[in-house]
Amino acid sequence: MSTPTTTGAPRPLTLAVVSAGMSDASSTSLLADRLTGAVREALAPVPVRVERIELRPLAHAIADHLLTGFPGPQLAQALAVLDRADAVVAATPTYQASYSGLFKSFADLVGGDVLEDVPVLVAATGGSARHSLVLDTALRPLFTHLRALVLPVGVYAATEDWAGPELEARIRRAGAQLARHLAPAAQGAPGVPGSSGTGAAGGSGAAGADGAAGAPGADRGPAPAGPALRATASSGPVYDGTAVPAFADLLAGTAR
């Protein structure tokens, strides 16, 4: 991560967007785009340099690297993007209740310290809500192993979610939370959400709703722990700030 400017002028923040969509116009890539827009909106007027990593065109290069130990030029460039990123949005389709094989193969090539203390917003798409726990059972452990700062809020989008307004609200909330983690890296920029220590633009209430109690420093130090979201015996586990039905019900396909 580059050093913040000391002149008071905002410096561009680098946001790496990793998408494992399996088609040219996939819902996974669309979700990644929407999250990117939400982060940019929440960080305005700080400039954000978005660097996309689409894994589908890199599939052969990823397999070659796994077999030979040497990355091709395009793959090497993609890995270098992660090395200089201030934050990462990572989105994958859901296969067999986990991330896709292509997504995992790319993650296997990421160096052990590349994402250390880097804020990562995880996202996934799937055919039904029964796979929504993929964020907690697969993506969070993966990026925790890579020593990234995985944000408490992630976004899962089932097919039916695209027809309603709730998905957009969750996208905006996740973008605002990532912006709060990035704000200290752009110190000196007027109007940066969270730069005055009051949370995201829109007031401290939004920060409380997301369970965020601050943001790491420009050196990617650990974020102060926010209040934990609690589940009750009647509500089941908490997902994305909302109690969801029991895991057995999700597996049975009885919950939306």
PDB file of N, CA and C in Angstrom, residues 108-209:
ATOM      1  N   ASP A 108      -4.865 -19.771  -4.020  1.00  0.00           N
ATOM      2  CA  ASP A 108      -3.700 -20.592  -3.707  1.00  0.00           C
ATOM      3  C   ASP A 108      -2.400 -19.964  -4.187  1.00  0.00           C
ATOM      4  N   LEU A 109      -2.488 -19.035  -5.123  1.00  0.00           N
ATOM      5  CA  LEU A 109      -1.295 -18.398  -5.681  1.00  0.00           C
ATOM      6  C   LEU A 109      -0.932 -17.097  -4.978  1.00  0.00           C
ATOM      7  N   VAL A 110      -1.777 -16.646  -4.060  1.00  0.00           N
ATOM      8  CA  VAL A 110      -1.533 -15.383  -3.357  1.00  0.00           C
ATOM      9  C   VAL A 110      -0.532 -15.629  -2.234  1.00  0.00           C
ATOM     10  N   GLY A 111       0.519 -14.826  -2.198  1.00  0.00           N
ATOM     11  CA  GLY A 111       1.540 -14.974  -1.176  1.00  0.00           C
ATOM     12  C   GLY A 111       0.985 -14.795   0.230  1.00  0.00           C
ATOM     13  N   GLY A 112       1.653 -15.408   1.194  1.00  0.00           N
ATOM     14  CA  GLY A 112       1.148 -15.427   2.551  1.00  0.00           C
ATOM     15  C   GLY A 112       1.025 -14.084   3.223  1.00  0.00           C
ATOM     16  N   ASP A 113       1.825 -13.091   2.783  1.00  0.00           N
ATOM     17  CA  ASP A 113       1.784 -11.776   3.426  1.00  0.00           C
ATOM     18  C   ASP A 113       1.213 -10.685   2.540  1.00  0.00           C
ATOM     19  N   VAL A 114       0.745 -11.039   1.347  1.00  0.00           N
ATOM     20  CA  VAL A 114       0.258 -10.034   0.398  1.00  0.00           C
ATOM     21  C   VAL A 114      -0.965  -9.307   0.940  1.00  0.00           C
ATOM     22  N   LEU A 115      -1.885 -10.036   1.554  1.00  0.00           N
ATOM     23  CA  LEU A 115      -3.129  -9.442   2.037  1.00  0.00           C
ATOM     24  C   LEU A 115      -3.111  -9.186   3.547  1.00  0.00           C
ATOM     25  N   GLU A 116      -1.971  -9.252   4.162  1.00  0.00           N
ATOM     26  CA  GLU A 116      -1.905  -9.052   5.604  1.00  0.00           C
ATOM     27  C   GLU A 116      -2.406  -7.661   5.980  1.00  0.00           C
ATOM     28  N   ASP A 117      -3.414  -7.601   6.855  1.00  0.00           N
ATOM     29  CA  ASP A 117      -4.027  -6.367   7.346  1.00  0.00           C
ATOM     30  C   ASP A 117      -4.748  -5.566   6.264  1.00  0.00           C
ATOM     31  N   VAL A 118      -5.026  -6.159   5.119  1.00  0.00           N
ATOM     32  CA  VAL A 118      -5.765  -5.484   4.050  1.00  0.00           C
ATOM     33  C   VAL A 118      -7.262  -5.727   4.257  1.00  0.00           C
ATOM     34  N   PRO A 119      -8.095  -4.682   4.293  1.00  0.00           N
ATOM     35  CA  PRO A 119      -9.540  -4.892   4.416  1.00  0.00           C
ATOM     36  C   PRO A 119     -10.094  -5.619   3.194  1.00  0.00           C
ATOM     37  N   VAL A 120     -10.865  -6.666   3.435  1.00  0.00           N
ATOM     38  CA  VAL A 120     -11.456  -7.456   2.355  1.00  0.00           C
ATOM     39  C   VAL A 120     -12.957  -7.561   2.586  1.00  0.00           C
ATOM     40  N   LEU A 121     -13.719  -7.198   1.564  1.00  0.00           N
ATOM     41  CA  LEU A 121     -15.173  -7.337   1.567  1.00  0.00           C
ATOM     42  C   LEU A 121     -15.518  -8.565   0.742  1.00  0.00           C
ATOM     43  N   VAL A 122     -16.127  -9.577   1.369  1.00  0.00           N
ATOM     44  CA  VAL A 122     -16.426 -10.821   0.676  1.00  0.00           C
ATOM     45  C   VAL A 122     -17.867 -10.797   0.175  1.00  0.00           C
ATOM     46  N   ALA A 123     -18.077 -11.431  -0.969  1.00  0.00           N
ATOM     47  CA  ALA A 123     -19.401 -11.479  -1.585  1.00  0.00           C
ATOM     48  C   ALA A 123     -19.533 -12.774  -2.368  1.00  0.00           C
ATOM     49  N   ALA A 124     -20.767 -13.229  -2.516  1.00  0.00           N
ATOM     50  CA  ALA A 124     -21.015 -14.464  -3.251  1.00  0.00           C
ATOM     51  C   ALA A 124     -22.409 -14.418  -3.855  1.00  0.00           C
ATOM     52  N   THR A 125     -22.590 -15.186  -4.914  1.00  0.00           N
ATOM     53  CA  THR A 125     -23.895 -15.333  -5.557  1.00  0.00           C
ATOM     54  C   THR A 125     -24.260 -16.807  -5.593  1.00  0.00           C
ATOM     55  N   GLY A 126     -25.560 -17.080  -5.670  1.00  0.00           N
ATOM     56  CA  GLY A 126     -26.010 -18.463  -5.733  1.00  0.00           C
ATOM     57  C   GLY A 126     -27.441 -18.548  -6.200  1.00  0.00           C
ATOM     58  N   GLY A 127     -27.883 -19.755  -6.481  1.00  0.00           N
ATOM     59  CA  GLY A 127     -29.214 -19.952  -7.006  1.00  0.00           C
ATOM     60  C   GLY A 127     -30.314 -19.810  -5.982  1.00  0.00           C
ATOM     61  N   SER A 128     -29.983 -20.002  -4.702  1.00  0.00           N
ATOM     62  CA  SER A 128     -30.993 -19.887  -3.653  1.00  0.00           C
ATOM     63  C   SER A 128     -30.331 -19.435  -2.362  1.00  0.00           C
ATOM     64  N   ALA A 129     -31.147 -18.994  -1.424  1.00  0.00           N
ATOM     65  CA  ALA A 129     -30.639 -18.491  -0.154  1.00  0.00           C
ATOM     66  C   ALA A 129     -30.071 -19.596   0.728  1.00  0.00           C
ATOM     67  N   ARG A 130     -30.298 -20.842   0.411  1.00  0.00           N
ATOM     68  CA  ARG A 130     -29.794 -21.935   1.247  1.00  0.00           C
ATOM     69  C   ARG A 130     -28.274 -21.995   1.259  1.00  0.00           C
ATOM     70  N   HIS A 131     -27.634 -21.283   0.320  1.00  0.00           N
ATOM     71  CA  HIS A 131     -26.164 -21.272   0.284  1.00  0.00           C
ATOM     72  C   HIS A 131     -25.563 -20.026   0.939  1.00  0.00           C
ATOM     73  N   SER A 132     -26.384 -19.205   1.586  1.00  0.00           N
ATOM     74  CA  SER A 132     -25.901 -17.904   2.047  1.00  0.00           C
ATOM     75  C   SER A 132     -24.798 -18.002   3.096  1.00  0.00           C
ATOM     76  N   LEU A 133     -24.723 -19.113   3.816  1.00  0.00           N
ATOM     77  CA  LEU A 133     -23.682 -19.257   4.831  1.00  0.00           C
ATOM     78  C   LEU A 133     -22.302 -19.490   4.233  1.00  0.00           C
ATOM     79  N   VAL A 134     -22.205 -19.518   2.906  1.00  0.00           N
ATOM     80  CA  VAL A 134     -20.894 -19.663   2.269  1.00  0.00           C
ATOM     81  C   VAL A 134     -19.952 -18.535   2.685  1.00  0.00           C
ATOM     82  N   LEU A 135     -20.498 -17.366   2.998  1.00  0.00           N
ATOM     83  CA  LEU A 135     -19.656 -16.250   3.436  1.00  0.00           C
ATOM     84  C   LEU A 135     -18.912 -16.600   4.714  1.00  0.00           C
ATOM     85  N   ASP A 136     -19.595 -17.255   5.652  1.00  0.00           N
ATOM     86  CA  ASP A 136     -19.017 -17.544   6.956  1.00  0.00           C
ATOM     87  C   ASP A 136     -18.287 -18.872   7.008  1.00  0.00           C
ATOM     88  N   THR A 137     -18.736 -19.839   6.218  1.00  0.00           N
ATOM     89  CA  THR A 137     -18.144 -21.171   6.296  1.00  0.00           C
ATOM     90  C   THR A 137     -16.978 -21.369   5.337  1.00  0.00           C
ATOM     91  N   ALA A 138     -16.866 -20.542   4.299  1.00  0.00           N
ATOM     92  CA  ALA A 138     -15.810 -20.736   3.303  1.00  0.00           C
ATOM     93  C   ALA A 138     -14.966 -19.482   3.085  1.00  0.00           C
ATOM     94  N   LEU A 139     -15.598 -18.360   2.757  1.00  0.00           N
ATOM     95  CA  LEU A 139     -14.834 -17.170   2.379  1.00  0.00           C
ATOM     96  C   LEU A 139     -14.092 -16.545   3.559  1.00  0.00           C
ATOM     97  N   ARG A 140     -14.763 -16.389   4.683  1.00  0.00           N
ATOM     98  CA  ARG A 140     -14.084 -15.772   5.833  1.00  0.00           C
ATOM     99  C   ARG A 140     -12.886 -16.599   6.306  1.00  0.00           C
ATOM    100  N   PRO A 141     -13.015 -17.920   6.463  1.00  0.00           N
ATOM    101  CA  PRO A 141     -11.827 -18.691   6.853  1.00  0.00           C
ATOM    102  C   PRO A 141     -10.683 -18.583   5.855  1.00  0.00           C
ATOM    103  N   LEU A 142     -11.008 -18.549   4.564  1.00  0.00           N
ATOM    104  CA  LEU A 142      -9.962 -18.450   3.552  1.00  0.00           C
ATOM    105  C   LEU A 142      -9.156 -17.161   3.706  1.00  0.00           C
ATOM    106  N   PHE A 143      -9.852 -16.022   3.802  1.00  0.00           N
ATOM    107  CA  PHE A 143      -9.131 -14.754   3.890  1.00  0.00           C
ATOM    108  C   PHE A 143      -8.547 -14.515   5.280  1.00  0.00           C
ATOM    109  N   THR A 144      -9.123 -15.121   6.298  1.00  0.00           N
ATOM    110  CA  THR A 144      -8.491 -15.070   7.614  1.00  0.00           C
ATOM    111  C   THR A 144      -7.161 -15.813   7.587  1.00  0.00           C
ATOM    112  N   HIS A 145      -7.119 -16.933   6.896  1.00  0.00           N
ATOM    113  CA  HIS A 145      -5.862 -17.669   6.742  1.00  0.00           C
ATOM    114  C   HIS A 145      -4.814 -16.818   6.023  1.00  0.00           C
ATOM    115  N   LEU A 146      -5.265 -15.997   5.084  1.00  0.00           N
ATOM    116  CA  LEU A 146      -4.345 -15.106   4.368  1.00  0.00           C
ATOM    117  C   LEU A 146      -4.035 -13.839   5.161  1.00  0.00           C
ATOM    118  N   ARG A 147      -4.524 -13.777   6.403  1.00  0.00           N
ATOM    119  CA  ARG A 147      -4.248 -12.696   7.358  1.00  0.00           C
ATOM    120  C   ARG A 147      -4.840 -11.357   6.927  1.00  0.00           C
ATOM    121  N   ALA A 148      -5.893 -11.412   6.150  1.00  0.00           N
ATOM    122  CA  ALA A 148      -6.594 -10.188   5.761  1.00  0.00           C
ATOM    123  C   ALA A 148      -7.544  -9.771   6.873  1.00  0.00           C
ATOM    124  N   LEU A 149      -7.977  -8.505   6.811  1.00  0.00           N
ATOM    125  CA  LEU A 149      -9.004  -7.996   7.726  1.00  0.00           C
ATOM    126  C   LEU A 149     -10.361  -8.184   7.046  1.00  0.00           C
ATOM    127  N   VAL A 150     -11.017  -9.286   7.307  1.00  0.00           N
ATOM    128  CA  VAL A 150     -12.296  -9.586   6.663  1.00  0.00           C
ATOM    129  C   VAL A 150     -13.389  -8.773   7.352  1.00  0.00           C
ATOM    130  N   LEU A 151     -14.111  -7.975   6.585  1.00  0.00           N
ATOM    131  CA  LEU A 151     -15.126  -7.107   7.166  1.00  0.00           C
ATOM    132  C   LEU A 151     -16.276  -7.923   7.759  1.00  0.00           C
ATOM    133  N   PRO A 152     -16.866  -7.436   8.851  1.00  0.00           N
ATOM    134  CA  PRO A 152     -17.994  -8.158   9.455  1.00  0.00           C
ATOM    135  C   PRO A 152     -19.180  -8.312   8.507  1.00  0.00           C
ATOM    136  N   VAL A 153     -19.380  -7.334   7.639  1.00  0.00           N
ATOM    137  CA  VAL A 153     -20.517  -7.376   6.710  1.00  0.00           C
ATOM    138  C   VAL A 153     -20.057  -7.925   5.366  1.00  0.00           C
ATOM    139  N   GLY A 154     -20.728  -8.969   4.902  1.00  0.00           N
ATOM    140  CA  GLY A 154     -20.524  -9.494   3.565  1.00  0.00           C
ATOM    141  C   GLY A 154     -21.852  -9.478   2.839  1.00  0.00           C
ATOM    142  N   VAL A 155     -21.841  -9.760   1.552  1.00  0.00           N
ATOM    143  CA  VAL A 155     -23.080  -9.716   0.763  1.00  0.00           C
ATOM    144  C   VAL A 155     -23.227 -11.012  -0.023  1.00  0.00           C
ATOM    145  N   TYR A 156     -24.345 -11.687   0.218  1.00  0.00           N
ATOM    146  CA  TYR A 156     -24.718 -12.852  -0.578  1.00  0.00           C
ATOM    147  C   TYR A 156     -25.967 -12.499  -1.373  1.00  0.00           C
ATOM    148  N   ALA A 157     -25.965 -12.791  -2.660  1.00  0.00           N
ATOM    149  CA  ALA A 157     -27.102 -12.473  -3.521  1.00  0.00           C
ATOM    150  C   ALA A 157     -27.625 -13.753  -4.171  1.00  0.00           C
ATOM    151  N   ALA A 158     -28.816 -14.179  -3.754  1.00  0.00           N
ATOM    152  CA  ALA A 158     -29.499 -15.282  -4.418  1.00  0.00           C
ATOM    153  C   ALA A 158     -30.229 -14.757  -5.651  1.00  0.00           C
ATOM    154  N   THR A 159     -30.667 -15.661  -6.490  1.00  0.00           N
ATOM    155  CA  THR A 159     -31.329 -15.252  -7.731  1.00  0.00           C
ATOM    156  C   THR A 159     -32.520 -14.348  -7.450  1.00  0.00           C
ATOM    157  N   GLU A 160     -33.318 -14.700  -6.446  1.00  0.00           N
ATOM    158  CA  GLU A 160     -34.518 -13.912  -6.170  1.00  0.00           C
ATOM    159  C   GLU A 160     -34.206 -12.554  -5.550  1.00  0.00           C
ATOM    160  N   ASP A 161     -33.012 -12.374  -5.003  1.00  0.00           N
ATOM    161  CA  ASP A 161     -32.668 -11.106  -4.357  1.00  0.00           C
ATOM    162  C   ASP A 161     -32.586  -9.943  -5.340  1.00  0.00           C
ATOM    163  N   TRP A 162     -32.270 -10.239  -6.587  1.00  0.00           N
ATOM    164  CA  TRP A 162     -32.091  -9.161  -7.567  1.00  0.00           C
ATOM    165  C   TRP A 162     -33.404  -8.456  -7.900  1.00  0.00           C
ATOM    166  N   ALA A 163     -34.525  -9.055  -7.550  1.00  0.00           N
ATOM    167  CA  ALA A 163     -35.824  -8.461  -7.878  1.00  0.00           C
ATOM    168  C   ALA A 163     -36.321  -7.488  -6.816  1.00  0.00           C
ATOM    169  N   GLY A 164     -35.667  -7.431  -5.671  1.00  0.00           N
ATOM    170  CA  GLY A 164     -36.155  -6.578  -4.586  1.00  0.00           C
ATOM    171  C   GLY A 164     -35.160  -5.508  -4.186  1.00  0.00           C
ATOM    172  N   PRO A 165     -35.596  -4.545  -3.349  1.00  0.00           N
ATOM    173  CA  PRO A 165     -34.738  -3.432  -2.939  1.00  0.00           C
ATOM    174  C   PRO A 165     -33.775  -3.784  -1.808  1.00  0.00           C
ATOM    175  N   GLU A 166     -33.993  -4.896  -1.129  1.00  0.00           N
ATOM    176  CA  GLU A 166     -33.170  -5.214   0.039  1.00  0.00           C
ATOM    177  C   GLU A 166     -31.708  -5.438  -0.337  1.00  0.00           C
ATOM    178  N   LEU A 167     -31.452  -6.049  -1.477  1.00  0.00           N
ATOM    179  CA  LEU A 167     -30.072  -6.301  -1.893  1.00  0.00           C
ATOM    180  C   LEU A 167     -29.310  -4.999  -2.047  1.00  0.00           C
ATOM    181  N   GLU A 168     -29.930  -4.003  -2.655  1.00  0.00           N
ATOM    182  CA  GLU A 168     -29.249  -2.715  -2.839  1.00  0.00           C
ATOM    183  C   GLU A 168     -28.907  -2.093  -1.490  1.00  0.00           C
ATOM    184  N   ALA A 169     -29.797  -2.224  -0.513  1.00  0.00           N
ATOM    185  CA  ALA A 169     -29.524  -1.683   0.819  1.00  0.00           C
ATOM    186  C   ALA A 169     -28.336  -2.388   1.455  1.00  0.00           C
ATOM    187  N   ARG A 170     -28.249  -3.693   1.280  1.00  0.00           N
ATOM    188  CA  ARG A 170     -27.119  -4.440   1.845  1.00  0.00           C
ATOM    189  C   ARG A 170     -25.821  -4.087   1.139  1.00  0.00           C
ATOM    190  N   ILE A 171     -25.899  -3.865  -0.161  1.00  0.00           N
ATOM    191  CA  ILE A 171     -24.707  -3.457  -0.918  1.00  0.00           C
ATOM    192  C   ILE A 171     -24.190  -2.110  -0.437  1.00  0.00           C
ATOM    193  N   ARG A 172     -25.091  -1.164  -0.244  1.00  0.00           N
ATOM    194  CA  ARG A 172     -24.695   0.173   0.206  1.00  0.00           C
ATOM    195  C   ARG A 172     -24.110   0.125   1.624  1.00  0.00           C
ATOM    196  N   ARG A 173     -24.684  -0.700   2.479  1.00  0.00           N
ATOM    197  CA  ARG A 173     -24.167  -0.814   3.842  1.00  0.00           C
ATOM    198  C   ARG A 173     -22.764  -1.414   3.841  1.00  0.00           C
ATOM    199  N   ALA A 174     -22.548  -2.447   3.023  1.00  0.00           N
ATOM    200  CA  ALA A 174     -21.227  -3.057   2.944  1.00  0.00           C
ATOM    201  C   ALA A 174     -20.209  -2.084   2.368  1.00  0.00           C
ATOM    202  N   GLY A 175     -20.598  -1.322   1.336  1.00  0.00           N
ATOM    203  CA  GLY A 175     -19.692  -0.325   0.766  1.00  0.00           C
ATOM    204  C   GLY A 175     -19.312   0.741   1.773  1.00  0.00           C
ATOM    205  N   ALA A 176     -20.282   1.157   2.593  1.00  0.00           N
ATOM    206  CA  ALA A 176     -20.003   2.173   3.614  1.00  0.00           C
ATOM    207  C   ALA A 176     -19.049   1.637   4.666  1.00  0.00           C
ATOM    208  N   GLN A 177     -19.177   0.361   5.017  1.00  0.00           N
ATOM    209  CA  GLN A 177     -18.281  -0.197   6.022  1.00  0.00           C
ATOM    210  C   GLN A 177     -16.847  -0.282   5.497  1.00  0.00           C
ATOM    211  N   LEU A 178     -16.687  -0.681   4.246  1.00  0.00           N
ATOM    212  CA  LEU A 178     -15.338  -0.720   3.681  1.00  0.00           C
ATOM    213  C   LEU A 178     -14.758   0.692   3.590  1.00  0.00           C
ATOM    214  N   ALA A 179     -15.589   1.664   3.270  1.00  0.00           N
ATOM    215  CA  ALA A 179     -15.123   3.055   3.203  1.00  0.00           C
ATOM    216  C   ALA A 179     -14.614   3.525   4.554  1.00  0.00           C
ATOM    217  N   ARG A 180     -15.269   3.116   5.636  1.00  0.00           N
ATOM    218  CA  ARG A 180     -14.813   3.517   6.962  1.00  0.00           C
ATOM    219  C   ARG A 180     -13.444   2.928   7.285  1.00  0.00           C
ATOM    220  N   HIS A 181     -13.170   1.739   6.789  1.00  0.00           N
ATOM    221  CA  HIS A 181     -11.857   1.149   7.004  1.00  0.00           C
ATOM    222  C   HIS A 181     -10.786   1.823   6.153  1.00  0.00           C
ATOM    223  N   LEU A 182     -11.192   2.345   5.009  1.00  0.00           N
ATOM    224  CA  LEU A 182     -10.234   2.986   4.113  1.00  0.00           C
ATOM    225  C   LEU A 182     -10.007   4.454   4.443  1.00  0.00           C
ATOM    226  N   ALA A 183     -10.909   5.089   5.151  1.00  0.00           N
ATOM    227  CA  ALA A 183     -10.821   6.529   5.392  1.00  0.00           C
ATOM    228  C   ALA A 183      -9.504   6.969   6.003  1.00  0.00           C
ATOM    229  N   PRO A 184      -8.932   6.273   6.991  1.00  0.00           N
ATOM    230  CA  PRO A 184      -7.658   6.744   7.546  1.00  0.00           C
ATOM    231  C   PRO A 184      -6.522   6.772   6.539  1.00  0.00           C
ATOM    232  N   ALA A 185      -6.604   5.938   5.496  1.00  0.00           N
ATOM    233  CA  ALA A 185      -5.554   5.927   4.486  1.00  0.00           C
ATOM    234  C   ALA A 185      -5.601   7.162   3.607  1.00  0.00           C
ATOM    235  N   ALA A 186      -6.685   7.908   3.671  1.00  0.00           N
ATOM    236  CA  ALA A 186      -6.826   9.117   2.853  1.00  0.00           C
ATOM    237  C   ALA A 186      -6.947  10.344   3.752  1.00  0.00           C
ATOM    238  N   GLN A 187      -6.233  10.371   4.868  1.00  0.00           N
ATOM    239  CA  GLN A 187      -6.304  11.485   5.798  1.00  0.00           C
ATOM    240  C   GLN A 187      -5.939  12.786   5.099  1.00  0.00           C
ATOM    241  N   GLY A 188      -6.666  13.818   5.459  1.00  0.00           N
ATOM    242  CA  GLY A 188      -6.427  15.115   4.828  1.00  0.00           C
ATOM    243  C   GLY A 188      -7.418  15.433   3.749  1.00  0.00           C
ATOM    244  N   ALA A 189      -8.194  14.430   3.317  1.00  0.00           N
ATOM    245  CA  ALA A 189      -9.194  14.671   2.280  1.00  0.00           C
ATOM    246  C   ALA A 189     -10.467  15.172   2.938  1.00  0.00           C
ATOM    247  N   PRO A 190     -10.968  16.351   2.528  1.00  0.00           N
ATOM    248  CA  PRO A 190     -12.184  16.874   3.138  1.00  0.00           C
ATOM    249  C   PRO A 190     -13.376  16.006   2.807  1.00  0.00           C
ATOM    250  N   GLY A 191     -14.237  15.830   3.811  1.00  0.00           N
ATOM    251  CA  GLY A 191     -15.491  15.126   3.579  1.00  0.00           C
ATOM    252  C   GLY A 191     -15.367  13.632   3.492  1.00  0.00           C
ATOM    253  N   VAL A 192     -14.212  13.053   3.930  1.00  0.00           N
ATOM    254  CA  VAL A 192     -14.062  11.612   3.865  1.00  0.00           C
ATOM    255  C   VAL A 192     -14.907  10.975   4.949  1.00  0.00           C
ATOM    256  N   PRO A 193     -15.767  10.025   4.617  1.00  0.00           N
ATOM    257  CA  PRO A 193     -16.580   9.380   5.641  1.00  0.00           C
ATOM    258  C   PRO A 193     -15.697   8.735   6.695  1.00  0.00           C
ATOM    259  N   GLY A 194     -15.974   9.063   7.962  1.00  0.00           N
ATOM    260  CA  GLY A 194     -15.255   8.435   9.048  1.00  0.00           C
ATOM    261  C   GLY A 194     -13.952   9.100   9.394  1.00  0.00           C
ATOM    262  N   SER A 195     -13.456  10.106   8.610  1.00  0.00           N
ATOM    263  CA  SER A 195     -12.155  10.692   8.867  1.00  0.00           C
ATOM    264  C   SER A 195     -12.131  11.501  10.144  1.00  0.00           C
ATOM    265  N   SER A 196     -13.296  11.969  10.624  1.00  0.00           N
ATOM    266  CA  SER A 196     -13.351  12.725  11.856  1.00  0.00           C
ATOM    267  C   SER A 196     -13.656  11.837  13.052  1.00  0.00           C
ATOM    268  N   GLY A 197     -13.726  10.516  12.807  1.00  0.00           N
ATOM    269  CA  GLY A 197     -13.981   9.577  13.891  1.00  0.00           C
ATOM    270  C   GLY A 197     -15.447   9.445  14.247  1.00  0.00           C
ATOM    271  N   THR A 198     -16.339   9.939  13.401  1.00  0.00           N
ATOM    272  CA  THR A 198     -17.767   9.877  13.695  1.00  0.00           C
ATOM    273  C   THR A 198     -18.483   8.828  12.887  1.00  0.00           C
ATOM    274  N   GLY A 199     -17.737   8.003  12.136  1.00  0.00           N
ATOM    275  CA  GLY A 199     -18.389   6.958  11.347  1.00  0.00           C
ATOM    276  C   GLY A 199     -18.614   7.434   9.931  1.00  0.00           C
ATOM    277  N   ALA A 200     -19.446   6.694   9.198  1.00  0.00           N
ATOM    278  CA  ALA A 200     -19.670   6.980   7.799  1.00  0.00           C
ATOM    279  C   ALA A 200     -20.541   8.205   7.643  1.00  0.00           C
ATOM    280  N   ALA A 201     -20.507   8.772   6.418  1.00  0.00           N
ATOM    281  CA  ALA A 201     -21.387   9.888   6.110  1.00  0.00           C
ATOM    282  C   ALA A 201     -22.810   9.438   6.314  1.00  0.00           C
ATOM    283  N   GLY A 202     -23.589  10.260   6.997  1.00  0.00           N
ATOM    284  CA  GLY A 202     -24.937   9.836   7.326  1.00  0.00           C
ATOM    285  C   GLY A 202     -25.078   9.635   8.818  1.00  0.00           C
ATOM    286  N   GLY A 203     -23.944   9.771   9.581  1.00  0.00           N
ATOM    287  CA  GLY A 203     -24.045   9.773  11.034  1.00  0.00           C
ATOM    288  C   GLY A 203     -23.528   8.512  11.657  1.00  0.00           C
ATOM    289  N   SER A 204     -23.365   8.598  12.986  1.00  0.00           N
ATOM    290  CA  SER A 204     -22.820   7.471  13.725  1.00  0.00           C
ATOM    291  C   SER A 204     -23.809   6.339  13.839  1.00  0.00           C
ATOM    292  N   GLY A 205     -25.065   6.595  13.591  1.00  0.00           N
ATOM    293  CA  GLY A 205     -26.060   5.533  13.689  1.00  0.00           C
ATOM    294  C   GLY A 205     -25.781   4.423  12.715  1.00  0.00           C
ATOM    295  N   ALA A 206     -25.363   4.757  11.477  1.00  0.00           N
ATOM    296  CA  ALA A 206     -25.072   3.723  10.497  1.00  0.00           C
ATOM    297  C   ALA A 206     -23.902   2.875  10.952  1.00  0.00           C
ATOM    298  N   ALA A 207     -22.898   3.531  11.566  1.00  0.00           N
ATOM    299  CA  ALA A 207     -21.751   2.768  12.035  1.00  0.00           C
ATOM    300  C   ALA A 207     -22.175   1.780  13.096  1.00  0.00           C
ATOM    301  N   GLY A 208     -23.053   2.207  13.987  1.00  0.00           N
ATOM    302  CA  GLY A 208     -23.509   1.302  15.027  1.00  0.00           C
ATOM    303  C   GLY A 208     -24.294   0.142  14.459  1.00  0.00           C
ATOM    304  N   ALA A 209     -25.091   0.409  13.420  1.00  0.00           N
ATOM    305  CA  ALA A 209     -25.913  -0.653  12.845  1.00  0.00           C
ATOM    306  C   ALA A 209     -25.054  -1.730  12.229  1.00  0.00           C
TER     307      ALA A 209
END
